[in-house]
Amino acid sequence: MNSLIEELYHSNLNPWYDRGANGVEKKALHNMMESKKRLFESLTNEQRALFLRYESACEELAHIREPEIFKTGFQFGIRLSFEGLQTEENQ
């Protein structure tokens, strides 16, 4: 059975889905995709294959690290909240 934090991480509670990208983010995403397209077009077939393997490895690593980063941040937030509550009670 997953811990509560793991279940929260893998649930549908994602604030980014409803938010949508703002103008600055859309411009940055467009620039990134355009640059990637131009770079990819300039590579040889061997370099393209290497680039795709690199990109795949980066995605795999992100999928491994993201749950741990989420859990660490969530635990930090809980500790910070708990400390804040203790401070308020002591005053």
Short mmCIF file of the C-alpha atoms (twelve columns), coordinates in Angstrom:
data_MODEL
# 
_entry.id   MODEL 
# 
loop_
_atom_site.group_PDB 
_atom_site.id 
_atom_site.type_symbol 
_atom_site.label_atom_id 
_atom_site.label_alt_id 
_atom_site.label_comp_id 
_atom_site.label_asym_id 
_atom_site.label_seq_id 
_atom_site.Cartn_x 
_atom_site.Cartn_y 
_atom_site.Cartn_z 
_atom_site.pdbx_PDB_model_num 
ATOM 1  C CA . MET A 1  0.000  0.000  0.000   1 
ATOM 2  C CA . ASN A 2  1.280  3.470  -0.877  1 
ATOM 3  C CA . SER A 3  1.805  6.112  1.756   1 
ATOM 4  C CA . LEU A 4  -0.619 9.031  1.880   1 
ATOM 5  C CA . ILE A 5  2.014  11.317 0.340   1 
ATOM 6  C CA . GLU A 6  2.592  8.887  -2.552  1 
ATOM 7  C CA . GLU A 7  -1.152 8.594  -3.115  1 
ATOM 8  C CA . LEU A 8  -1.491 12.383 -3.105  1 
ATOM 9  C CA . TYR A 9  1.375  12.648 -5.611  1 
ATOM 10 C CA . HIS A 10 -0.207 10.139 -8.006  1 
ATOM 11 C CA . SER A 11 -3.774 11.465 -7.673  1 
ATOM 12 C CA . ASN A 12 -5.650 13.832 -9.929  1 
ATOM 13 C CA . LEU A 13 -5.062 16.774 -7.589  1 
ATOM 14 C CA . ASN A 14 -2.849 18.788 -9.870  1 
ATOM 15 C CA . PRO A 15 -3.274 22.588 -9.755  1 
ATOM 16 C CA . TRP A 16 -1.502 22.975 -13.095 1 
ATOM 17 C CA . TYR A 17 -4.318 21.302 -15.074 1 
ATOM 18 C CA . ASP A 18 -6.869 24.002 -14.371 1 
ATOM 19 C CA . ARG A 19 -4.514 26.964 -14.480 1 
ATOM 20 C CA . GLY A 20 -3.422 26.969 -18.106 1 
ATOM 21 C CA . ALA A 21 -0.275 28.621 -19.392 1 
ATOM 22 C CA . ASN A 22 -0.026 32.402 -19.233 1 
ATOM 23 C CA . GLY A 23 1.453  34.546 -22.010 1 
ATOM 24 C CA . VAL A 24 5.012  34.464 -20.658 1 
ATOM 25 C CA . GLU A 25 4.925  30.667 -20.316 1 
ATOM 26 C CA . LYS A 26 3.433  30.238 -23.776 1 
ATOM 27 C CA . LYS A 27 6.198  32.387 -25.277 1 
ATOM 28 C CA . ALA A 28 8.894  30.432 -23.405 1 
ATOM 29 C CA . LEU A 29 7.371  27.104 -24.500 1 
ATOM 30 C CA . HIS A 30 7.145  28.298 -28.100 1 
ATOM 31 C CA . ASN A 31 10.785 29.446 -28.046 1 
ATOM 32 C CA . MET A 32 11.888 26.158 -26.520 1 
ATOM 33 C CA . MET A 33 10.014 24.066 -29.080 1 
ATOM 34 C CA . GLU A 34 11.184 26.199 -31.999 1 
ATOM 35 C CA . SER A 35 14.801 25.962 -30.815 1 
ATOM 36 C CA . LYS A 36 14.508 22.204 -30.377 1 
ATOM 37 C CA . LYS A 37 13.044 21.868 -33.882 1 
ATOM 38 C CA . ARG A 38 15.834 23.949 -35.439 1 
ATOM 39 C CA . LEU A 39 18.512 22.081 -33.501 1 
ATOM 40 C CA . PHE A 40 17.053 18.693 -34.464 1 
ATOM 41 C CA . GLU A 41 16.952 19.676 -38.143 1 
ATOM 42 C CA . SER A 42 20.641 20.632 -38.056 1 
ATOM 43 C CA . LEU A 43 21.789 17.260 -36.681 1 
ATOM 44 C CA . THR A 44 22.966 14.228 -38.597 1 
ATOM 45 C CA . ASN A 45 20.972 10.990 -38.302 1 
ATOM 46 C CA . GLU A 46 23.475 9.609  -35.777 1 
ATOM 47 C CA . GLN A 47 23.308 12.814 -33.734 1 
ATOM 48 C CA . ARG A 48 19.497 12.756 -33.865 1 
ATOM 49 C CA . ALA A 49 19.435 9.219  -32.487 1 
ATOM 50 C CA . LEU A 50 21.816 10.241 -29.707 1 
ATOM 51 C CA . PHE A 51 19.729 13.329 -28.953 1 
ATOM 52 C CA . LEU A 52 16.533 11.245 -28.729 1 
ATOM 53 C CA . ARG A 53 18.231 8.745  -26.373 1 
ATOM 54 C CA . TYR A 54 19.444 11.662 -24.225 1 
ATOM 55 C CA . GLU A 55 15.945 13.164 -24.143 1 
ATOM 56 C CA . SER A 56 14.447 9.785  -23.203 1 
ATOM 57 C CA . ALA A 57 16.991 9.327  -20.392 1 
ATOM 58 C CA . CYS A 58 16.171 12.811 -19.049 1 
ATOM 59 C CA . GLU A 59 12.461 11.975 -18.994 1 
ATOM 60 C CA . GLU A 60 13.118 8.647  -17.269 1 
ATOM 61 C CA . LEU A 61 15.247 10.354 -14.619 1 
ATOM 62 C CA . ALA A 62 12.569 12.993 -14.060 1 
ATOM 63 C CA . HIS A 63 9.950  10.270 -13.523 1 
ATOM 64 C CA . ILE A 64 12.215 8.684  -10.915 1 
ATOM 65 C CA . ARG A 65 13.086 11.923 -9.107  1 
ATOM 66 C CA . GLU A 66 9.792  13.840 -9.211  1 
ATOM 67 C CA . PRO A 67 7.950  11.722 -6.619  1 
ATOM 68 C CA . GLU A 68 10.861 12.070 -4.174  1 
ATOM 69 C CA . ILE A 69 11.113 15.817 -4.767  1 
ATOM 70 C CA . PHE A 70 7.360  16.127 -4.239  1 
ATOM 71 C CA . LYS A 71 7.488  14.108 -1.003  1 
ATOM 72 C CA . THR A 72 10.410 16.149 0.330   1 
ATOM 73 C CA . GLY A 73 8.649  19.441 -0.422  1 
ATOM 74 C CA . PHE A 74 5.389  18.219 1.046   1 
ATOM 75 C CA . GLN A 75 7.111  17.038 4.237   1 
ATOM 76 C CA . PHE A 76 8.902  20.376 4.512   1 
ATOM 77 C CA . GLY A 77 5.592  22.210 4.149   1 
ATOM 78 C CA . ILE A 78 3.976  20.097 6.848   1 
ATOM 79 C CA . ARG A 79 6.907  20.684 9.214   1 
ATOM 80 C CA . LEU A 80 6.772  24.428 8.521   1 
ATOM 81 C CA . SER A 81 3.014  24.489 9.186   1 
ATOM 82 C CA . PHE A 82 3.427  22.490 12.379  1 
ATOM 83 C CA . GLU A 83 6.141  24.856 13.610  1 
ATOM 84 C CA . GLY A 84 3.910  27.832 12.841  1 
ATOM 85 C CA . LEU A 85 1.071  26.317 14.833  1 
ATOM 86 C CA . GLN A 86 3.355  25.641 17.785  1 
ATOM 87 C CA . THR A 87 4.575  29.257 17.738  1 
ATOM 88 C CA . GLU A 88 1.011  30.601 17.713  1 
ATOM 89 C CA . GLU A 89 0.015  28.405 20.662  1 
ATOM 90 C CA . ASN A 90 3.019  29.563 22.727  1 
ATOM 91 C CA . GLN A 91 2.219  33.278 22.382  1 
# 
